[in-house]
mmCIF file of C-alpha atoms in Angstrom:
data_model
loop_
_atom_site.group_PDB
_atom_site.id
_atom_site.type_symbol
_atom_site.label_atom_id
_atom_site.label_comp_id
_atom_site.label_asym_id
_atom_site.label_seq_id
_atom_site.Cartn_x
_atom_site.Cartn_y
_atom_site.Cartn_z
ATOM 1 C CA MET A 16 98.120 122.651 115.928
ATOM 2 C CA ASP A 17 101.892 122.377 115.556
ATOM 3 C CA GLU A 18 103.362 119.130 114.269
ATOM 4 C CA ASP A 19 105.354 118.877 117.523
ATOM 5 C CA ASP A 20 102.039 118.602 119.374
ATOM 6 C CA VAL A 21 100.983 115.485 117.458
ATOM 7 C CA GLY A 22 100.999 112.538 119.833
ATOM 8 C CA THR A 23 100.781 114.706 122.972
ATOM 9 C CA VAL A 24 97.040 115.395 122.670
ATOM 10 C CA ASP A 25 94.809 113.105 124.743
ATOM 11 C CA VAL A 26 92.513 111.545 122.138
ATOM 12 C CA PRO A 27 89.784 109.095 123.309
ATOM 13 C CA GLU A 28 90.276 105.471 122.248
ATOM 14 C CA ALA A 29 86.885 105.415 120.506
ATOM 15 C CA THR A 30 87.981 108.378 118.386
ATOM 16 C CA VAL A 31 91.319 106.730 117.568
ATOM 17 C CA ALA A 32 89.428 103.632 116.391
ATOM 18 C CA ARG A 33 87.490 105.744 113.881
ATOM 19 C CA LEU A 34 90.446 107.734 112.517
ATOM 20 C CA PRO A 35 91.499 105.034 109.995
ATOM 21 C CA GLN A 36 87.951 105.076 108.596
ATOM 22 C CA TYR A 37 88.083 108.847 108.152
ATOM 23 C CA LEU A 38 91.492 108.572 106.505
ATOM 24 C CA ARG A 39 90.257 105.903 104.082
ATOM 25 C CA ALA A 40 87.218 108.004 103.126
ATOM 26 C CA LEU A 41 89.389 111.094 102.604
ATOM 27 C CA SER A 42 91.713 109.104 100.340
ATOM 28 C CA VAL A 43 88.736 108.140 98.176
ATOM 29 C CA LEU A 44 87.551 111.768 98.057
ATOM 30 C CA ALA A 45 91.037 112.977 97.103
ATOM 31 C CA GLU A 46 91.260 110.393 94.320
ATOM 32 C CA ALA A 47 87.907 111.669 93.042
ATOM 33 C CA GLY A 48 89.373 115.175 92.813
ATOM 34 C CA LEU A 49 87.383 116.758 95.649
ATOM 35 C CA GLN A 50 89.147 119.563 97.512
ATOM 36 C CA THR A 51 86.633 120.162 100.297
ATOM 37 C CA VAL A 52 84.024 118.045 102.054
ATOM 38 C CA SER A 53 81.249 118.880 104.493
ATOM 39 C CA SER A 54 81.019 117.124 107.841
ATOM 40 C CA GLU A 55 77.690 115.617 106.759
ATOM 41 C CA ALA A 56 79.148 114.149 103.550
ATOM 42 C CA LEU A 57 82.237 112.775 105.282
ATOM 43 C CA ALA A 58 80.139 111.322 108.106
ATOM 44 C CA GLU A 59 77.829 109.618 105.609
ATOM 45 C CA ALA A 60 80.816 108.148 103.745
ATOM 46 C CA VAL A 61 82.087 106.615 106.991
ATOM 47 C CA GLY A 62 78.711 105.662 108.465
ATOM 48 C CA VAL A 63 78.730 107.795 111.609
ATOM 49 C CA GLY A 64 76.720 110.819 112.741
ATOM 50 C CA SER A 65 77.987 114.236 111.699
ATOM 51 C CA ALA A 66 78.000 115.450 115.322
ATOM 52 C CA LYS A 67 80.219 112.533 116.346
ATOM 53 C CA LEU A 68 82.554 113.207 113.431
ATOM 54 C CA ARG A 69 82.896 116.880 114.319
ATOM 55 C CA LYS A 70 83.642 115.975 117.942
ATOM 56 C CA ASP A 71 86.226 113.399 116.855
ATOM 57 C CA LEU A 72 88.015 115.891 114.619
ATOM 58 C CA SER A 73 87.909 118.586 117.284
ATOM 59 C CA HIS A 74 90.183 116.363 119.385
ATOM 60 C CA LEU A 75 92.751 116.797 116.620
ATOM 61 C CA GLY A 76 92.303 120.561 116.579
ATOM 62 C CA SER A 77 90.426 120.486 113.268
ATOM 63 C CA TYR A 78 87.136 122.373 113.174
ATOM 64 C CA GLY A 79 86.623 122.999 109.467
ATOM 65 C CA THR A 80 85.259 126.219 107.965
ATOM 66 C CA ARG A 81 81.612 127.183 108.344
ATOM 67 C CA GLY A 82 79.839 126.991 105.004
ATOM 68 C CA VAL A 83 82.831 125.294 103.360
ATOM 69 C CA GLY A 84 83.644 122.216 105.394
ATOM 70 C CA TYR A 85 87.041 120.563 105.647
ATOM 71 C CA ASP A 86 90.000 120.829 103.307
ATOM 72 C CA VAL A 87 90.403 117.218 102.125
ATOM 73 C CA ALA A 88 94.185 117.262 101.674
ATOM 74 C CA GLU A 89 94.882 119.078 104.943
ATOM 75 C CA LEU A 90 92.557 116.874 107.000
ATOM 76 C CA HIS A 91 94.091 113.776 105.403
ATOM 77 C CA ARG A 92 97.578 114.995 106.364
ATOM 78 C CA GLN A 93 96.482 115.831 109.895
ATOM 79 C CA ILE A 94 94.885 112.439 110.540
ATOM 80 C CA ALA A 95 97.840 110.657 108.923
ATOM 81 C CA ASP A 96 100.151 112.539 111.294
ATOM 82 C CA HIS A 97 98.177 111.372 114.319
ATOM 83 C CA LEU A 98 98.142 107.795 113.041
ATOM 84 C CA GLY A 99 101.906 107.874 112.536
ATOM 85 C CA GLN A 100 101.589 107.278 108.815
ATOM 86 C CA THR A 101 103.821 110.079 107.591
ATOM 87 C CA THR A 102 106.836 107.771 108.036
ATOM 88 C CA PRO A 103 106.982 104.014 107.371
ATOM 89 C CA TRP A 104 106.626 101.580 110.278
ATOM 90 C CA ASN A 105 108.443 98.266 110.333
ATOM 91 C CA VAL A 106 106.329 95.176 111.005
ATOM 92 C CA VAL A 107 107.392 91.685 112.020
ATOM 93 C CA ILE A 108 104.995 88.743 111.871
ATOM 94 C CA VAL A 109 105.512 85.744 114.141
ATOM 95 C CA GLY A 110 103.763 82.506 113.236
ATOM 96 C CA ILE A 111 103.727 81.695 109.530
ATOM 97 C CA GLY A 112 100.834 79.274 109.416
ATOM 98 C CA ASN A 113 97.696 79.864 107.344
ATOM 99 C CA LEU A 114 96.948 83.224 108.977
ATOM 100 C CA GLY A 115 100.593 84.315 108.967
ATOM 101 C CA HIS A 116 100.879 83.478 105.260
ATOM 102 C CA ALA A 117 97.783 85.546 104.506
ATOM 103 C CA LEU A 118 99.063 88.527 106.499
ATOM 104 C CA ALA A 119 102.532 88.332 104.974
ATOM 105 C CA GLY A 120 101.057 88.292 101.474
ATOM 106 C CA TYR A 121 98.636 91.175 102.068
ATOM 107 C CA GLY A 122 99.442 94.009 99.670
ATOM 108 C CA GLY A 123 97.636 96.760 101.557
ATOM 109 C CA PHE A 124 100.253 97.278 104.279
ATOM 110 C CA ALA A 125 102.741 99.199 102.138
ATOM 111 C CA SER A 126 100.149 101.672 100.854
ATOM 112 C CA ARG A 127 99.315 102.590 104.460
ATOM 113 C CA GLY A 128 102.864 103.082 105.633
ATOM 114 C CA PHE A 129 103.653 99.622 107.026
ATOM 115 C CA ARG A 130 106.644 97.646 105.792
ATOM 116 C CA VAL A 131 106.911 93.940 106.613
ATOM 117 C CA VAL A 132 110.604 93.471 107.404
ATOM 118 C CA GLY A 133 110.579 90.121 109.148
ATOM 119 C CA LEU A 134 108.727 86.805 109.221
ATOM 120 C CA PHE A 135 109.465 84.375 112.040
ATOM 121 C CA ASP A 136 108.586 80.795 112.884
ATOM 122 C CA ASP A 137 110.321 77.914 114.635
ATOM 123 C CA GLY A 138 108.843 75.255 112.376
ATOM 124 C CA ALA A 139 111.612 73.565 110.388
ATOM 125 C CA HIS A 140 109.237 73.104 107.461
ATOM 126 C CA VAL A 141 108.605 76.860 107.279
ATOM 127 C CA VAL A 142 111.990 78.442 108.014
ATOM 128 C CA GLY A 143 113.684 79.458 104.792
ATOM 129 C CA GLU A 144 110.445 79.797 102.838
ATOM 130 C CA VAL A 145 109.898 83.097 101.063
ATOM 131 C CA VAL A 146 106.484 84.689 101.580
ATOM 132 C CA GLY A 147 105.598 88.048 100.070
ATOM 133 C CA GLY A 148 109.249 88.568 99.148
ATOM 134 C CA VAL A 149 110.478 88.063 102.735
ATOM 135 C CA ARG A 150 112.356 84.983 103.953
ATOM 136 C CA VAL A 151 111.034 83.244 107.058
ATOM 137 C CA ARG A 152 113.631 83.268 109.843
ATOM 138 C CA PRO A 153 113.904 81.280 113.084
ATOM 139 C CA LEU A 154 112.631 83.142 116.130
ATOM 140 C CA ALA A 155 116.149 83.322 117.571
ATOM 141 C CA GLU A 156 116.995 85.926 114.921
ATOM 142 C CA LEU A 157 114.232 88.301 116.091
ATOM 143 C CA PRO A 158 116.648 90.766 117.806
ATOM 144 C CA ASP A 159 118.608 91.073 114.563
ATOM 145 C CA VAL A 160 115.585 92.553 112.763
ATOM 146 C CA VAL A 161 113.672 94.515 115.396
ATOM 147 C CA CYS A 162 114.464 98.211 115.673
ATOM 148 C CA PRO A 163 113.575 98.976 119.313
ATOM 149 C CA GLY A 164 110.554 101.256 119.646
ATOM 150 C CA GLU A 165 110.049 101.469 115.880
ATOM 151 C CA THR A 166 108.771 97.987 115.083
ATOM 152 C CA ILE A 167 105.243 96.610 115.417
ATOM 153 C CA GLY A 168 104.917 92.926 116.226
ATOM 154 C CA VAL A 169 102.079 90.791 114.886
ATOM 155 C CA LEU A 170 101.262 87.552 116.701
ATOM 156 C CA ALA A 171 99.694 84.828 114.567
ATOM 157 C CA VAL A 172 100.598 81.896 116.807
ATOM 158 C CA PRO A 173 98.417 79.420 118.746
ATOM 159 C CA GLY A 174 97.130 80.703 122.071
ATOM 160 C CA GLU A 175 99.342 78.419 124.159
ATOM 161 C CA HIS A 176 102.488 79.987 122.649
ATOM 162 C CA ALA A 177 101.333 83.603 122.487
ATOM 163 C CA GLN A 178 102.599 84.800 125.885
ATOM 164 C CA THR A 179 106.062 83.303 125.412
ATOM 165 C CA VAL A 180 106.413 84.811 121.945
ATOM 166 C CA CYS A 181 105.090 88.154 123.171
ATOM 167 C CA ASP A 182 107.718 88.166 125.917
ATOM 168 C CA ARG A 183 110.416 87.639 123.307
ATOM 169 C CA LEU A 184 109.043 90.474 121.175
ATOM 170 C CA VAL A 185 109.073 92.820 124.159
ATOM 171 C CA ALA A 186 112.589 91.711 125.126
ATOM 172 C CA ALA A 187 113.727 92.534 121.581
ATOM 173 C CA GLY A 188 112.353 96.077 121.883
ATOM 174 C CA VAL A 189 108.847 95.806 120.409
ATOM 175 C CA ARG A 190 106.457 98.217 122.123
ATOM 176 C CA SER A 191 103.350 97.674 119.954
ATOM 177 C CA VAL A 192 101.762 94.248 119.483
ATOM 178 C CA LEU A 193 98.818 93.167 117.333
ATOM 179 C CA ASN A 194 97.546 89.898 118.792
ATOM 180 C CA PHE A 195 95.528 87.408 116.724
ATOM 181 C CA ALA A 196 95.904 84.653 119.325
ATOM 182 C CA PRO A 197 92.795 83.774 121.389
ATOM 183 C CA THR A 198 94.342 84.761 124.700
ATOM 184 C CA VAL A 199 94.945 87.791 126.913
ATOM 185 C CA LEU A 200 98.568 88.899 126.996
ATOM 186 C CA ARG A 201 100.377 90.281 130.032
ATOM 187 C CA VAL A 202 102.765 93.060 129.083
ATOM 188 C CA PRO A 203 104.768 95.633 131.054
ATOM 189 C CA ALA A 204 103.849 99.309 131.210
ATOM 190 C CA GLY A 205 104.702 101.144 128.021
ATOM 191 C CA VAL A 206 103.691 98.282 125.723
ATOM 192 C CA ASP A 207 100.454 98.571 123.750
ATOM 193 C CA VAL A 208 98.480 95.500 122.693
ATOM 194 C CA ARG A 209 95.571 95.384 120.282
ATOM 195 C CA LYS A 210 93.601 92.130 120.153
ATOM 196 C CA VAL A 211 91.894 90.835 117.020
ATOM 197 C CA ASP A 212 89.471 88.033 117.903
ATOM 198 C CA LEU A 213 87.690 86.866 114.756
ATOM 199 C CA ALA A 214 85.561 84.309 116.613
ATOM 200 C CA SER A 215 84.281 86.994 119.009
ATOM 201 C CA GLU A 216 83.375 89.258 116.110
ATOM 202 C CA LEU A 217 81.401 86.415 114.505
ATOM 203 C CA GLN A 218 79.631 85.787 117.810
ATOM 204 C CA ILE A 219 78.635 89.453 118.007
ATOM 205 C CA LEU A 220 77.238 89.287 114.473
ATOM 206 C CA ALA A 221 75.374 86.086 115.354
ATOM 207 C CA PHE A 222 73.922 87.822 118.421
ATOM 208 C CA HIS A 223 72.496 90.660 116.309
ATOM 209 C CA ALA A 224 71.299 88.242 113.615
ATOM 210 C CA GLN A 225 69.434 86.213 116.237
ATOM 211 C CA ARG A 226 67.805 89.329 117.670
ATOM 212 C CA ARG A 227 66.637 90.351 114.192
ATOM 213 C CA ALA A 228 65.262 86.882 113.564
ATOM 214 C CA SER A 229 63.331 86.912 116.846
ATOM 215 C CA ARG A 230 61.590 90.154 115.820
ATOM 216 C CA VAL A 231 60.486 88.840 112.403
ATOM 217 C CA PRO A 232 57.067 87.098 112.498
ATOM 218 C CA SER A 233 56.983 83.507 111.324
ATOM 219 C CA LEU A 234 56.409 83.274 107.564
ATOM 220 C CA ALA A 235 53.838 80.579 108.206
ATOM 221 C CA ARG A 236 51.839 82.960 110.380
ATOM 222 C CA VAL A 237 52.161 85.825 107.917
ATOM 223 C CA ALA A 238 50.991 83.636 105.037
ATOM 224 C CA GLU A 239 48.147 81.987 106.970
ATOM 225 C CA PRO A 240 44.968 82.449 104.854
ATOM 226 C CA VAL A 241 41.843 83.976 106.330
ATOM 227 C CA THR A 242 38.796 81.782 105.618
ATOM 228 C CA GLU A 243 35.198 82.969 105.789
ATOM 229 C CA ARG A 244 32.478 80.789 107.221
ATOM 230 C CA VAL A 245 29.482 80.117 105.008
ATOM 231 C CA GLY A 246 26.685 82.478 105.814
ATOM 232 C CA GLU A 247 28.852 84.647 108.034
ATOM 233 C CA VAL A 248 28.204 88.377 107.646
ATOM 234 C CA VAL A 249 31.395 90.281 107.093
#
């Protein structure tokens, strides 16, 4: 596949969601000095079935070599291309409360091609503070920092303010939004939104935990002793 074709291939959303996991596993393999990896080994490292992995990679035009597997460096480059990680992406974070502070101070963004270039908040007690080496600006300065079409916006604001702030991000030229607010955003065509709902994820885990618990017999019943009656033939 030519590099010019990257981004024009129709890749299923479920596959896109797994690509970062494949990329992370390939990075670990490369650091360990491995040059090739079988589909079975890579699938096991990620925690998916090998058939699903092969289908995912086929969407990228990568089929590996029979009896050899995949070239680690080449597959890493190919997935990185599709994820847009061959060039840095600018990121702005709006809402510098507890969550915003944590995101701004996270050191893993830079290693994955994301550069935090702006922090924004309208709280007088926050504006001017330096977090992760970046000064917090008032929201009115958002257009001064956003490079239209090349900046990802991160929303870490309360739900009641999320739509208004999202509108301002879009007006400034942001076309990709990561939303941590507990609300559904309305955006125009051409704007992508990814929602991160931590409470929902916990509820899903609680659902599975409850189902497991309902299948486990009561310890009292398991430990209940069996007594023999006197004179009873057993």
